[in-house]
């Protein structure tokens, strides 16, 4: 079984956001997959995907503080600022975290840990809707 879907995530403010449920809502075919892999590819250079803690919202706020300290906005010497002062720092953060994930599927569900969820890192002040190309490969029920 091969299935590919383009999922549009609704616009979110700058920060880290759990999007596991939003992604799964766009993939009803996953329930028919007995065993397989789900590959997620974020089609943007100023946002990111990562896996981390899905229970305590403080983790997501701490992620935002950490990455803002690691890649400060307004640092001298950046040449690329075509879309504003958050432009190049957003690209740096996107490259550090990455734009893709491969997730295991077992019995029609994501086989991730109890406390794990998919984060969208929105690194722009006004990034807009984000598109994720989801490719499901596996054996049906």
GROMACS .gro file of C-alpha atoms in nm:
model
  141
    1UNK     CA    1   0.000   0.000   0.000
    2UNK     CA    2   0.124   0.342  -0.098
    3UNK     CA    3  -0.073   0.655  -0.018
    4UNK     CA    4   0.031   1.019  -0.051
    5UNK     CA    5  -0.160   1.320   0.079
    6UNK     CA    6  -0.089   1.689   0.101
    7UNK     CA    7  -0.204   1.816   0.441
    8UNK     CA    8  -0.242   2.186   0.507
    9UNK     CA    9  -0.184   2.280   0.870
   10UNK     CA   10  -0.374   2.589   0.977
   11UNK     CA   11  -0.168   2.903   1.045
   12UNK     CA   12  -0.015   2.918   1.390
   13UNK     CA   13   0.167   3.190   1.582
   14UNK     CA   14   0.542   3.177   1.624
   15UNK     CA   15   0.640   2.893   1.857
   16UNK     CA   16   0.619   2.516   1.886
   17UNK     CA   17   0.283   2.347   1.835
   18UNK     CA   18   0.159   1.990   1.872
   19UNK     CA   19   0.016   1.892   1.534
   20UNK     CA   20  -0.014   1.513   1.574
   21UNK     CA   21  -0.394   1.516   1.577
   22UNK     CA   22  -0.415   1.765   1.290
   23UNK     CA   23  -0.190   1.542   1.078
   24UNK     CA   24  -0.379   1.224   1.165
   25UNK     CA   25  -0.710   1.390   1.075
   26UNK     CA   26  -0.570   1.431   0.723
   27UNK     CA   27  -0.470   1.063   0.701
   28UNK     CA   28  -0.776   0.840   0.748
   29UNK     CA   29  -0.598   0.574   0.535
   30UNK     CA   30  -0.351   0.516   0.817
   31UNK     CA   31  -0.614   0.318   1.009
   32UNK     CA   32  -0.604   0.048   0.738
   33UNK     CA   33  -0.228   0.003   0.767
   34UNK     CA   34  -0.122  -0.299   0.973
   35UNK     CA   35   0.249  -0.221   0.964
   36UNK     CA   36   0.441   0.050   0.781
   37UNK     CA   37   0.606   0.389   0.780
   38UNK     CA   38   0.470   0.739   0.754
   39UNK     CA   39   0.707   0.992   0.605
   40UNK     CA   40   0.625   1.359   0.665
   41UNK     CA   41   0.789   1.629   0.454
   42UNK     CA   42   0.728   1.994   0.547
   43UNK     CA   43   0.733   2.201   0.228
   44UNK     CA   44   0.876   2.514   0.390
   45UNK     CA   45   1.222   2.647   0.483
   46UNK     CA   46   1.122   2.869   0.775
   47UNK     CA   47   0.944   2.608   0.987
   48UNK     CA   48   1.035   2.262   1.115
   49UNK     CA   49   0.906   1.924   1.230
   50UNK     CA   50   1.031   1.737   1.535
   51UNK     CA   51   0.917   1.481   1.792
   52UNK     CA   52   0.908   1.560   2.161
   53UNK     CA   53   0.704   1.577   2.483
   54UNK     CA   54   0.330   1.589   2.416
   55UNK     CA   55   0.190   1.646   2.766
   56UNK     CA   56   0.339   1.955   2.932
   57UNK     CA   57   0.298   2.278   2.729
   58UNK     CA   58   0.594   2.424   2.921
   59UNK     CA   59   0.824   2.207   2.708
   60UNK     CA   60   0.704   2.383   2.392
   61UNK     CA   61   0.751   2.725   2.550
   62UNK     CA   62   1.101   2.625   2.666
   63UNK     CA   63   1.183   2.507   2.312
   64UNK     CA   64   1.089   2.851   2.180
   65UNK     CA   65   1.304   3.027   2.442
   66UNK     CA   66   1.601   2.796   2.375
   67UNK     CA   67   1.595   2.837   1.996
   68UNK     CA   68   1.546   3.214   2.022
   69UNK     CA   69   1.857   3.232   2.243
   70UNK     CA   70   2.050   2.999   2.010
   71UNK     CA   71   1.951   3.195   1.697
   72UNK     CA   72   1.872   3.550   1.805
   73UNK     CA   73   1.670   3.777   1.582
   74UNK     CA   74   1.841   4.105   1.495
   75UNK     CA   75   2.198   3.979   1.528
   76UNK     CA   76   2.443   4.184   1.324
   77UNK     CA   77   2.585   4.045   1.002
   78UNK     CA   78   2.284   3.870   0.846
   79UNK     CA   79   2.259   3.954   0.479
   80UNK     CA   80   1.932   3.776   0.393
   81UNK     CA   81   1.639   3.974   0.532
   82UNK     CA   82   1.411   4.000   0.228
   83UNK     CA   83   1.099   3.919   0.431
   84UNK     CA   84   1.192   4.094   0.756
   85UNK     CA   85   1.418   4.044   1.056
   86UNK     CA   86   1.271   3.702   1.142
   87UNK     CA   87   1.348   3.565   0.793
   88UNK     CA   88   1.703   3.429   0.820
   89UNK     CA   89   1.677   3.322   1.186
   90UNK     CA   90   1.370   3.118   1.081
   91UNK     CA   91   1.576   2.946   0.809
   92UNK     CA   92   1.853   2.866   1.059
   93UNK     CA   93   1.605   2.712   1.305
   94UNK     CA   94   1.437   2.517   1.026
   95UNK     CA   95   1.772   2.371   0.921
   96UNK     CA   96   1.872   2.285   1.277
   97UNK     CA   97   1.553   2.090   1.345
   98UNK     CA   98   1.478   1.966   0.994
   99UNK     CA   99   1.173   1.939   0.771
  100UNK     CA  100   1.105   1.566   0.773
  101UNK     CA  101   1.012   1.277   0.999
  102UNK     CA  102   0.971   0.903   0.946
  103UNK     CA  103   0.728   0.747   1.191
  104UNK     CA  104   0.647   0.378   1.244
  105UNK     CA  105   0.292   0.250   1.199
  106UNK     CA  106   0.155  -0.046   1.393
  107UNK     CA  107  -0.204  -0.172   1.390
  108UNK     CA  108  -0.341   0.141   1.221
  109UNK     CA  109  -0.180   0.389   1.461
  110UNK     CA  110   0.144   0.579   1.502
  111UNK     CA  111   0.380   0.358   1.702
  112UNK     CA  112   0.538   0.645   1.893
  113UNK     CA  113   0.595   0.668   2.265
  114UNK     CA  114   0.321   0.752   2.512
  115UNK     CA  115   0.464   1.098   2.578
  116UNK     CA  116   0.570   1.175   2.221
  117UNK     CA  117   0.399   1.404   1.973
  118UNK     CA  118   0.477   1.575   1.642
  119UNK     CA  119   0.571   1.942   1.678
  120UNK     CA  120   0.549   2.207   1.412
  121UNK     CA  121   0.813   2.468   1.485
  122UNK     CA  122   0.674   2.791   1.344
  123UNK     CA  123   0.977   3.018   1.324
  124UNK     CA  124   0.817   3.319   1.152
  125UNK     CA  125   0.612   3.590   1.320
  126UNK     CA  126   0.344   3.541   1.052
  127UNK     CA  127   0.425   3.214   0.874
  128UNK     CA  128   0.077   3.131   0.750
  129UNK     CA  129  -0.062   2.788   0.670
  130UNK     CA  130   0.199   2.515   0.629
  131UNK     CA  131   0.188   2.221   0.388
  132UNK     CA  132   0.306   1.871   0.480
  133UNK     CA  133   0.341   1.597   0.219
  134UNK     CA  134   0.255   1.270   0.395
  135UNK     CA  135   0.363   0.944   0.232
  136UNK     CA  136   0.229   0.624   0.385
  137UNK     CA  137   0.386   0.291   0.293
  138UNK     CA  138   0.285  -0.038   0.448
  139UNK     CA  139   0.075  -0.351   0.454
  140UNK     CA  140  -0.302  -0.321   0.480
  141UNK     CA  141  -0.517  -0.502   0.733
   0.00000   0.00000   0.00000
